[in-house]
CSV table of C-alpha atoms in Angstrom, one decimal:
chain,number,residue,atom,x,y,z
A,1,MET,CA,65.5,-55.9,157.5
A,2,ILE,CA,62.7,-55.6,160.3
A,3,GLN,CA,64.4,-55.3,163.5
A,4,SER,CA,61.5,-54.6,165.6
A,5,ILE,CA,57.7,-54.8,165.6
A,6,ILE,CA,55.3,-52.6,167.8
A,7,PHE,CA,52.0,-54.2,168.3
A,8,ASP,CA,48.9,-52.5,169.4
A,9,MET,CA,47.0,-54.6,172.1
A,10,ASP,CA,43.3,-54.3,171.8
A,11,GLY,CA,41.9,-55.9,168.5
A,12,THR,CA,45.3,-56.8,167.3
A,13,LEU,CA,46.8,-59.2,170.0
A,14,PHE,CA,43.9,-59.3,172.2
A,15,GLN,CA,40.2,-60.5,171.6
A,16,THR,CA,38.7,-57.6,173.2
A,17,ASP,CA,35.4,-58.2,172.0
A,18,LYS,CA,35.2,-61.1,174.3
A,19,ILE,CA,35.1,-59.0,177.3
A,20,LEU,CA,34.0,-55.4,176.1
A,21,GLU,CA,30.4,-55.9,175.8
A,22,LEU,CA,30.4,-57.8,179.2
A,23,ALA,CA,32.3,-54.8,181.0
A,24,LEU,CA,30.3,-52.2,179.2
A,25,ASP,CA,27.2,-53.8,180.3
A,26,ASP,CA,28.0,-54.0,184.0
A,27,THR,CA,29.4,-50.5,183.8
A,28,PHE,CA,26.1,-48.9,182.2
A,29,ASN,CA,24.1,-51.2,184.8
A,30,TYR,CA,26.2,-49.5,187.4
A,31,LEU,CA,25.2,-46.1,186.1
A,32,ARG,CA,21.5,-47.2,185.7
A,33,SER,CA,21.6,-48.2,189.4
A,34,LEU,CA,22.8,-44.8,190.2
A,35,LYS,CA,19.8,-43.0,188.0
A,36,LYS,CA,22.6,-41.5,185.6
A,37,TRP,CA,21.7,-43.7,182.7
A,38,ASP,CA,18.3,-44.6,181.3
A,39,THR,CA,18.7,-46.0,177.9
A,40,ILE,CA,20.3,-49.1,176.2
A,41,THR,CA,24.2,-49.6,176.7
A,42,PRO,CA,26.0,-47.9,173.7
A,43,ILE,CA,28.0,-50.9,172.7
A,44,ASP,CA,27.9,-50.1,168.7
A,45,GLN,CA,29.1,-46.5,169.5
A,46,TYR,CA,31.9,-47.6,171.5
A,47,ARG,CA,32.8,-50.1,168.6
A,48,GLY,CA,32.7,-47.3,166.2
A,49,ILE,CA,35.6,-45.5,168.2
A,50,MET,CA,37.2,-48.3,169.7
A,51,GLY,CA,41.1,-47.7,169.6
A,52,VAL,CA,41.0,-44.0,171.1
A,53,PRO,CA,41.9,-43.5,174.5
A,54,LEU,CA,39.4,-44.0,177.4
A,55,PRO,CA,39.1,-40.3,178.4
A,56,LYS,CA,37.9,-39.4,175.0
A,57,VAL,CA,35.8,-42.5,174.9
A,58,TRP,CA,33.8,-41.2,177.9
A,59,GLU,CA,33.4,-37.6,176.5
A,60,VAL,CA,31.6,-39.3,173.5
A,61,LEU,CA,29.5,-41.9,175.2
A,62,LEU,CA,28.8,-39.9,178.2
A,63,PRO,CA,28.6,-36.1,176.6
A,64,ASN,CA,26.2,-35.1,179.4
A,65,HIS,CA,27.9,-36.1,182.0
A,66,SER,CA,30.5,-34.2,184.5
A,67,GLN,CA,34.2,-35.0,184.3
A,68,GLU,CA,34.0,-36.4,187.9
A,69,GLU,CA,31.3,-38.8,186.7
A,70,ARG,CA,33.1,-39.9,183.4
A,71,GLU,CA,36.2,-40.7,185.8
A,72,GLN,CA,34.4,-42.8,188.2
A,73,THR,CA,32.8,-44.7,185.2
A,74,ASP,CA,36.3,-45.2,183.6
A,75,ALA,CA,37.5,-46.6,186.9
A,76,TYR,CA,34.5,-49.0,187.2
A,77,PHE,CA,35.0,-49.9,183.8
A,78,LEU,CA,38.5,-50.7,184.1
A,79,ALA,CA,38.1,-53.0,187.3
A,80,ARG,CA,35.4,-54.9,185.3
A,81,LEU,CA,37.9,-55.3,182.3
A,82,VAL,CA,40.5,-56.5,184.6
A,83,GLU,CA,38.2,-59.0,186.5
A,84,ASN,CA,37.4,-60.5,183.0
A,85,ILE,CA,40.8,-61.0,182.1
A,86,LYS,CA,41.9,-62.5,185.4
A,87,SER,CA,38.9,-64.7,185.1
A,88,GLY,CA,39.8,-66.0,181.4
A,89,LYS,CA,36.9,-64.4,179.7
A,90,GLY,CA,39.3,-63.0,177.2
A,91,ALA,CA,41.6,-64.8,174.6
A,92,LEU,CA,44.6,-63.8,172.5
A,93,TYR,CA,44.1,-63.9,168.6
A,94,PRO,CA,44.9,-67.0,167.1
A,95,HIS,CA,48.7,-67.7,166.5
A,96,VAL,CA,49.9,-64.8,168.5
A,97,GLU,CA,52.5,-67.1,170.3
A,98,GLU,CA,53.5,-68.8,167.3
A,99,VAL,CA,54.2,-65.3,165.6
A,100,PHE,CA,55.9,-64.0,168.6
A,101,ARG,CA,58.4,-67.3,168.6
A,102,TYR,CA,58.8,-66.8,164.8
A,103,LEU,CA,59.9,-63.1,165.5
A,104,LYS,CA,62.0,-63.9,168.3
A,105,ALA,CA,63.9,-66.7,166.6
A,106,ASN,CA,64.6,-64.1,163.8
A,107,ASN,CA,66.1,-61.7,166.3
A,108,CYS,CA,63.3,-59.3,165.8
A,109,SER,CA,62.5,-57.4,168.8
A,110,ILE,CA,58.7,-57.1,170.3
A,111,TYR,CA,57.1,-54.2,171.8
A,112,ILE,CA,53.2,-53.1,172.6
A,113,ALA,CA,52.0,-49.9,172.1
A,114,SER,CA,48.5,-49.4,173.4
A,115,ASN,CA,45.9,-46.7,174.1
A,116,GLY,CA,44.7,-48.9,177.0
A,117,LEU,CA,45.6,-48.0,180.6
A,118,THR,CA,48.7,-49.4,182.2
A,119,GLU,CA,46.6,-51.7,184.8
A,120,TYR,CA,44.4,-53.2,182.1
A,121,LEU,CA,47.6,-54.0,179.9
A,122,GLN,CA,49.5,-55.5,182.7
A,123,ALA,CA,46.4,-57.8,183.4
A,124,ILE,CA,46.6,-59.1,179.8
A,125,VAL,CA,50.4,-59.5,179.9
A,126,SER,CA,50.2,-61.1,183.0
A,127,TYR,CA,47.7,-63.7,182.4
A,128,TYR,CA,49.1,-64.7,179.3
A,129,ASN,CA,52.7,-64.6,179.8
A,130,LEU,CA,53.6,-62.3,177.1
A,131,ASP,CA,56.4,-61.1,178.9
A,132,LYS,CA,58.7,-63.9,177.7
A,133,TRP,CA,58.6,-62.3,174.2
A,134,VAL,CA,57.7,-58.7,174.5
A,135,THR,CA,60.4,-56.5,175.5
A,136,GLU,CA,58.2,-53.7,177.0
A,137,THR,CA,54.6,-52.7,177.0
A,138,PHE,CA,53.8,-48.9,176.7
A,139,SER,CA,50.6,-47.3,177.5
A,140,ILE,CA,49.2,-44.0,176.2
A,141,GLN,CA,49.2,-42.9,180.1
A,142,GLN,CA,52.9,-42.5,179.6
A,143,ILE,CA,52.3,-39.5,177.0
A,144,GLN,CA,50.8,-36.5,178.0
A,145,THR,CA,49.3,-35.6,174.4
A,146,LEU,CA,47.4,-39.0,174.3
A,147,ASP,CA,48.8,-39.2,170.9
A,148,LYS,CA,49.8,-42.6,169.8
A,149,GLY,CA,52.5,-41.3,167.5
A,150,ASP,CA,54.1,-39.7,170.2
A,151,LEU,CA,53.9,-43.0,172.3
A,152,VAL,CA,55.7,-44.8,169.4
A,153,LYS,CA,58.3,-42.0,169.0
A,154,SER,CA,58.9,-42.7,172.9
A,155,ILE,CA,59.7,-46.1,172.1
A,156,ILE,CA,61.8,-45.6,169.1
A,157,LYS,CA,63.9,-43.3,171.5
A,158,LYS,CA,64.3,-45.3,174.1
A,159,TYR,CA,65.3,-48.5,172.3
A,160,ASP,CA,67.1,-46.5,169.4
A,161,LEU,CA,65.0,-48.5,166.7
A,162,LYS,CA,66.3,-48.2,163.3
A,163,LYS,CA,64.0,-50.3,161.1
A,164,ALA,CA,60.7,-51.2,162.6
A,165,ALA,CA,57.0,-51.7,161.7
A,166,VAL,CA,53.9,-51.0,163.6
A,167,VAL,CA,50.9,-53.6,163.6
A,168,GLY,CA,47.7,-52.7,164.6
A,169,ASP,CA,44.0,-52.4,163.7
A,170,ARG,CA,43.1,-48.7,163.4
A,171,LEU,CA,44.1,-45.5,161.9
A,172,SER,CA,45.7,-44.4,165.2
A,173,ASP,CA,48.3,-47.3,164.6
A,174,ILE,CA,48.7,-46.9,160.9
A,175,ASN,CA,49.2,-42.8,161.6
A,176,ALA,CA,51.6,-43.6,164.5
A,177,ALA,CA,53.7,-45.8,162.2
A,178,LYS,CA,53.5,-43.1,159.1
A,179,ALA,CA,54.8,-40.2,161.6
A,180,ASN,CA,57.6,-42.0,162.7
A,181,GLY,CA,58.8,-43.3,159.2
A,182,LEU,CA,57.9,-46.9,160.0
A,183,LEU,CA,56.2,-49.7,158.0
A,184,ALA,CA,52.4,-49.7,158.9
A,185,ILE,CA,50.5,-53.0,158.8
A,186,GLY,CA,46.8,-53.0,159.4
A,187,CYS,CA,44.9,-55.8,160.7
A,188,ASN,CA,41.6,-56.6,159.5
A,189,PHE,CA,40.2,-57.9,162.8
A,190,ASP,CA,37.1,-57.1,164.8
A,191,PHE,CA,37.3,-53.5,165.0
A,192,ALA,CA,38.8,-52.5,161.7
A,193,GLN,CA,37.5,-50.3,159.3
A,194,GLU,CA,38.1,-50.5,155.5
A,195,ASN,CA,38.7,-47.0,154.9
A,196,GLU,CA,41.3,-46.7,157.7
A,197,LEU,CA,43.1,-49.9,156.7
A,198,ALA,CA,43.5,-48.5,153.2
A,199,GLN,CA,46.3,-46.3,154.2
A,200,ALA,CA,48.4,-49.0,155.6
A,201,ASP,CA,51.5,-50.3,153.6
A,202,PHE,CA,50.0,-53.9,154.0
A,203,VAL,CA,46.8,-55.2,155.4
A,204,ILE,CA,46.7,-59.0,156.9
A,205,ASP,CA,43.5,-61.0,157.8
A,206,ASP,CA,45.7,-63.3,160.4
A,207,LEU,CA,48.6,-62.7,162.3
A,208,MET,CA,50.6,-65.4,160.5
A,209,GLU,CA,50.4,-63.2,157.3
A,210,LEU,CA,53.0,-61.3,159.0
A,211,LYS,CA,55.8,-64.0,158.2
A,212,PRO,CA,55.5,-63.5,154.6
A,213,ILE,CA,55.3,-59.7,154.6
A,214,ILE,CA,58.4,-59.3,156.8
A,215,ALA,CA,60.4,-61.9,154.5
A,216,LYS,CA,59.4,-59.9,151.4
A,217,PHE,CA,60.2,-56.8,153.1
A,218,GLU,CA,63.7,-58.0,153.9
A,219,ILE,CA,64.2,-59.1,150.2
A,220,ALA,CA,63.3,-55.8,149.0
A,221,GLN,CA,65.5,-54.1,151.1
A,222,GLY,CA,68.4,-56.2,150.1
A,223,ASN,CA,67.7,-55.7,146.5
A,224,THR,CA,67.9,-52.0,146.9
A,225,GLY,CA,71.3,-52.6,149.0
A,226,SER,CA,69.6,-51.4,152.5
């Protein structure tokens, strides 16, 4: 049976879309004020790469800027994101709490593995009191390789996980599951891409759909004597 589930955060548990454009607009307005940007905010470009670590985001969005400028931009963007979270402008996806209660009631441990930065993740966890369900939240900052597969591997090692699933909306989540021999469940939410989801074991349109998937997976394993 599934004993543990590792969730992605952005676009899976947290509706990042509600604060992303606000924070990105603020950030590029800041760059404009410094005479370091003179065109539209690249929100569509960001949506296309949503889910990759922020250092890689700024390499794509600011290809002609220095590393120091990218780091300054990153810090400003992070501050705006955190402020938006703390002011209640974000939201969890529907049924997050209900699904978490169901998982805990069925002795399934919950973890979060995200390409988001630690301060950002902690702001979400604190604002929505996710600690009462989530065993631990892991940031890509904890892994030198910036590889989500390695981040998931570290969770497996730390908690000696045996039968687990990864739930996320992007290819990095699916690949992280596959690389570690875990069940990959794709979320067809805001930032998801059809060609990426096609590589998951299951695809859901609502977190409530996790319940029957987990139940079916347990039955299938029972039939094989697992």
